[in-house]
Amino acid sequence: MENCIFCKIIRGEIPSKKVFEDERLLVIEDITPQAPLHLLLLPKMHIVNSLDMTDRDDDLIGYVFRKAGQIAREKGYAESGFRIVQNNGAGAGQSVFHIHFHLLAGRGFSWPPG
């Protein structure tokens, strides 16, 4: 999408602090971190949120979760725990309408969230 801020970051039009990148996924540091580790996992395919996903997206989303676990392990958070969050719609806190996942770690998290 032309005006999507995450698409612009993916295309390199807006700078970011990259943690990982391949042909399917870009992982960057969040600019307003809510935990000592707060990364955004951005699928390069523009999907608004989970409501717009189809069967063709199943492999991509599985890949995102595996990559999140791998990064959490590499960063030293496998034992202490981490959270993966994906918001759907403004009422749930989605502010950029390009599916993305927050990888959070390094502090305690309560339940229920929010």
C-alpha positions as a LaTeX table, in Angstrom:
\begin{tabular}{lrrr}
\hline
Residue & $x$ (\AA) & $y$ (\AA) & $z$ (\AA) \\
\hline
Met1 & 0.00 & 0.00 & 0.00 \\
Glu2 & 1.36 & 3.34 & $-1.00$ \\
Asn3 & 0.58 & 5.36 & 2.14 \\
Cys4 & 1.01 & 2.62 & 4.76 \\
Ile5 & 3.80 & 3.60 & 7.19 \\
Phe6 & 4.89 & $-0.01$ & 7.64 \\
Cys7 & 4.99 & $-0.57$ & 3.88 \\
Lys8 & 7.20 & 2.55 & 3.65 \\
Ile9 & 9.50 & 1.13 & 6.35 \\
Ile10 & 9.62 & $-2.21$ & 4.53 \\
Arg11 & 10.53 & $-0.43$ & 1.26 \\
Gly12 & 13.28 & 1.52 & 3.06 \\
Glu13 & 11.59 & 4.90 & 2.60 \\
Ile14 & 11.47 & 5.46 & 6.37 \\
Pro15 & 14.50 & 4.49 & 8.47 \\
Ser16 & 14.21 & 1.84 & 11.16 \\
Lys17 & 16.45 & $-0.15$ & 13.46 \\
Lys18 & 16.41 & $-3.55$ & 11.78 \\
Val19 & 16.87 & $-6.69$ & 13.83 \\
Phe20 & 16.13 & $-9.20$ & 11.05 \\
Glu21 & 15.04 & $-9.19$ & 7.43 \\
Asp22 & 14.37 & $-11.72$ & 4.72 \\
Glu23 & 12.04 & $-11.96$ & 1.73 \\
Arg24 & 8.92 & $-12.45$ & 3.91 \\
Leu25 & 9.52 & $-10.54$ & 7.12 \\
Leu26 & 11.10 & $-7.42$ & 8.60 \\
Val27 & 11.74 & $-7.20$ & 12.35 \\
Ile28 & 12.47 & $-3.77$ & 13.80 \\
Glu29 & 12.80 & $-2.10$ & 17.19 \\
Asp30 & 9.63 & $-0.31$ & 18.29 \\
Ile31 & 10.15 & 3.47 & 18.51 \\
Thr32 & 8.07 & 3.67 & 21.70 \\
Pro33 & 9.06 & 0.50 & 23.57 \\
Gln34 & 6.73 & $-0.83$ & 26.24 \\
Ala35 & 9.24 & $-3.37$ & 27.57 \\
Pro36 & 13.04 & $-3.78$ & 27.62 \\
Leu37 & 12.62 & $-5.87$ & 24.47 \\
His38 & 9.90 & $-4.53$ & 22.17 \\
Leu39 & 10.19 & $-5.54$ & 18.55 \\
Leu40 & 7.72 & $-5.30$ & 15.69 \\
Leu41 & 7.49 & $-8.23$ & 13.30 \\
Leu42 & 6.21 & $-6.88$ & 9.99 \\
Pro43 & 5.16 & $-9.32$ & 7.27 \\
Lys44 & 6.17 & $-7.77$ & 3.97 \\
Met45 & 2.81 & $-8.68$ & 2.45 \\
His46 & 0.27 & $-5.97$ & 3.21 \\
Ile47 & $-2.58$ & $-7.53$ & 5.17 \\
Val48 & $-4.72$ & $-5.19$ & 7.28 \\
Asn49 & $-5.18$ & $-7.58$ & 10.23 \\
Ser50 & $-6.24$ & $-11.14$ & 10.98 \\
Leu51 & $-9.73$ & $-10.44$ & 9.61 \\
Asp52 & $-8.22$ & $-10.07$ & 6.13 \\
Met53 & $-6.19$ & $-13.28$ & 6.22 \\
Thr54 & $-6.92$ & $-16.23$ & 3.96 \\
Asp55 & $-5.68$ & $-19.80$ & 3.76 \\
Arg56 & $-2.71$ & $-18.59$ & 1.71 \\
Asp57 & $-1.43$ & $-16.70$ & 4.76 \\
Asp58 & $-1.21$ & $-19.71$ & 7.10 \\
Asp59 & 2.45 & $-20.47$ & 6.34 \\
Leu60 & 3.45 & $-16.82$ & 6.75 \\
Ile61 & 1.86 & $-16.47$ & 10.17 \\
Gly62 & 3.41 & $-19.71$ & 11.38 \\
Tyr63 & 6.75 & $-18.39$ & 10.17 \\
Val64 & 6.24 & $-15.13$ & 12.11 \\
Phe65 & 5.65 & $-17.02$ & 15.36 \\
Arg66 & 8.65 & $-19.32$ & 14.82 \\
Lys67 & 10.86 & $-16.29$ & 14.09 \\
Ala68 & 9.57 & $-14.50$ & 17.21 \\
Gly69 & 10.52 & $-17.51$ & 19.33 \\
Gln70 & 13.94 & $-17.72$ & 17.70 \\
Ile71 & 14.62 & $-14.03$ & 18.34 \\
Ala72 & 13.41 & $-14.27$ & 21.95 \\
Arg73 & 15.78 & $-17.20$ & 22.48 \\
Glu74 & 18.70 & $-15.35$ & 20.83 \\
Lys75 & 18.04 & $-12.27$ & 22.99 \\
Gly76 & 18.04 & $-14.37$ & 26.19 \\
Tyr77 & 14.31 & $-14.32$ & 27.02 \\
Ala78 & 13.37 & $-17.97$ & 26.46 \\
Glu79 & 13.58 & $-18.87$ & 30.15 \\
Ser80 & 12.00 & $-15.73$ & 31.63 \\
Gly81 & 9.20 & $-15.61$ & 29.07 \\
Phe82 & 7.94 & $-13.29$ & 26.41 \\
Arg83 & 4.68 & $-12.15$ & 24.87 \\
Ile84 & 3.56 & $-11.93$ & 21.24 \\
Val85 & 0.67 & $-9.49$ & 20.64 \\
Gln86 & $-1.37$ & $-8.78$ & 17.53 \\
Asn87 & $-4.17$ & $-6.21$ & 17.72 \\
Asn88 & $-7.21$ & $-6.23$ & 15.40 \\
Gly89 & $-9.02$ & $-2.93$ & 14.92 \\
Ala90 & $-8.79$ & 0.45 & 16.61 \\
Gly91 & $-10.83$ & $-0.70$ & 19.61 \\
Ala92 & $-8.19$ & $-3.33$ & 20.34 \\
Gly93 & $-5.30$ & $-0.87$ & 20.01 \\
Gln94 & $-4.35$ & $-1.32$ & 16.35 \\
Ser95 & $-3.02$ & 2.04 & 15.18 \\
Val96 & $-1.28$ & 0.96 & 11.95 \\
Phe97 & $-3.50$ & $-1.07$ & 9.65 \\
His98 & $-0.81$ & $-3.41$ & 8.36 \\
Ile99 & $-0.72$ & $-6.70$ & 10.25 \\
His100 & 2.16 & $-6.73$ & 12.70 \\
Phe101 & 3.16 & $-8.54$ & 15.84 \\
His102 & 4.73 & $-7.10$ & 18.99 \\
Leu103 & 7.41 & $-9.22$ & 20.65 \\
Leu104 & 7.68 & $-8.07$ & 24.26 \\
Ala105 & 10.01 & $-9.33$ & 26.99 \\
Gly106 & 12.14 & $-8.27$ & 29.90 \\
Arg107 & 9.46 & $-7.31$ & 32.42 \\
Gly108 & 6.47 & $-8.93$ & 34.10 \\
Phe109 & 3.15 & $-9.08$ & 32.26 \\
Ser110 & $-0.20$ & $-9.34$ & 33.96 \\
Trp111 & $-3.22$ & $-11.37$ & 32.96 \\
Pro112 & $-5.61$ & $-10.47$ & 31.59 \\
Pro113 & $-3.72$ & $-8.03$ & 29.39 \\
Gly114 & $-4.90$ & $-4.52$ & 28.70 \\
\hline
\end{tabular}
